[in-house]
XYZ file of C-alpha atoms in Angstrom:
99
model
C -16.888 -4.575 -47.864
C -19.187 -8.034 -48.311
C -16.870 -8.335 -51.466
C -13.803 -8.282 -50.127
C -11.294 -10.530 -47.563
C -11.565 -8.688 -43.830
C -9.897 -5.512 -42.809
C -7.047 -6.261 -40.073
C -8.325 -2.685 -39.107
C -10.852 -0.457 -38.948
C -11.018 2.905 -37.477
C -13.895 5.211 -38.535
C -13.784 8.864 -37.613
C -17.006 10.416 -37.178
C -18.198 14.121 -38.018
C -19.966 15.435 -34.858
C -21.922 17.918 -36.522
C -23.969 18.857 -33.473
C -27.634 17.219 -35.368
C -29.468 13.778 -35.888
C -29.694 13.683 -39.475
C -32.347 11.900 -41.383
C -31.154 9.279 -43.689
C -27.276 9.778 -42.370
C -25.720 6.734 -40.493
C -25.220 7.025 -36.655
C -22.865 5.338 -34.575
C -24.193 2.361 -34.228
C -24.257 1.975 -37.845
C -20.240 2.808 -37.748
C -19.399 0.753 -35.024
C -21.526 -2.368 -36.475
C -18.907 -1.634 -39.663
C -15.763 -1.107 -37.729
C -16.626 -4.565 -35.646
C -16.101 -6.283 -39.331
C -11.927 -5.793 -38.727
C -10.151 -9.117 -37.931
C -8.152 -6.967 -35.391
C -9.048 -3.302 -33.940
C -12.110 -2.223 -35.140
C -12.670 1.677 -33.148
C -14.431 4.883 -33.807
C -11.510 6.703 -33.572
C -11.818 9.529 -30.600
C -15.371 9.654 -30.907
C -17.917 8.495 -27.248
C -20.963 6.935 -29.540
C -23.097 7.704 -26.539
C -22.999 11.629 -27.203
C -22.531 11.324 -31.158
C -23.257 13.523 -33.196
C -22.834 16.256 -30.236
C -19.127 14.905 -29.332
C -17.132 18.006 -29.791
C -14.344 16.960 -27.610
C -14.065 13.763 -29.999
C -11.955 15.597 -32.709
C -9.526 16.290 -29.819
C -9.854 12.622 -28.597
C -9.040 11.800 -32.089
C -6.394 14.360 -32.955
C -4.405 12.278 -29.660
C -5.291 8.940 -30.701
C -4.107 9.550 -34.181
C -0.599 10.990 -33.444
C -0.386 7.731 -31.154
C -0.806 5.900 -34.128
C 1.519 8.087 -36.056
C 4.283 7.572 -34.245
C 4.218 3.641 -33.968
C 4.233 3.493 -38.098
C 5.227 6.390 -39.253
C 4.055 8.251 -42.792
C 6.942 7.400 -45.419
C 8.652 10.484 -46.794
C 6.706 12.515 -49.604
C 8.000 11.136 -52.943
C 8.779 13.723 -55.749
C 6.972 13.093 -59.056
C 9.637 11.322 -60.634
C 10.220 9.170 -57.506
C 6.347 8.382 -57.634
C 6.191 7.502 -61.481
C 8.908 5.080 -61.055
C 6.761 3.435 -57.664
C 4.065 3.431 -60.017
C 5.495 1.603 -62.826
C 6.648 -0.602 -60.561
C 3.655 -2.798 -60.000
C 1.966 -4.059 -62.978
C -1.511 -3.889 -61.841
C -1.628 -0.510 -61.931
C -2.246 1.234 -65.155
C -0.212 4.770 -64.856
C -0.802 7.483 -67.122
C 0.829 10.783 -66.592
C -0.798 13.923 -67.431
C 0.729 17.268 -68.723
């Protein structure tokens, strides 16, 4: 991220595998990176007081993310034709198709 301009957003979902690893990063390490965003910067459904016992936070998320959803919506799925041609469009992307 130190090589790059600024995220306009961050949100970081978090794994609350029930333990305190050693050598894993813990929420204030994730919040410290989602503070970098010029905008919203947000552990996504998760209460970094409880972490990594926030079971309730994939719930919290789940809500949070179909709020998200429905102010910019997924595009359609493109077929593989339609997503060749997108592809080729742009010519800083190198696009070789397999068989």
């Amino acid at each position: 991220m130190d090589a790059t301009d600024r995220y306009d957003e961050i949100r970081v979902l978090l794994f609350n595998h029930g333990t305190e690893s050693i050598g894993l990063a813990g929420a204030e390490d994730w919040q410290r990176t989602a503070a970098r965003a010029r905008k919203i910067g947000v552990l996504t459904g998760t209460d970094a007081s409880v972490y990594p016992r926030d079971f309730a936070g994939l719930v919290r998320s789940h809500r949070e993310l179909s709020k998200i959803r429905t102010l910019c919506p997924l595009p359609l799925p493109l077929d593989a034709d339609d997503a060749a041609a997108a592809l080729n469009a742009h010519d800083e992307i190198i696009w070789h198709p397999t068989n």
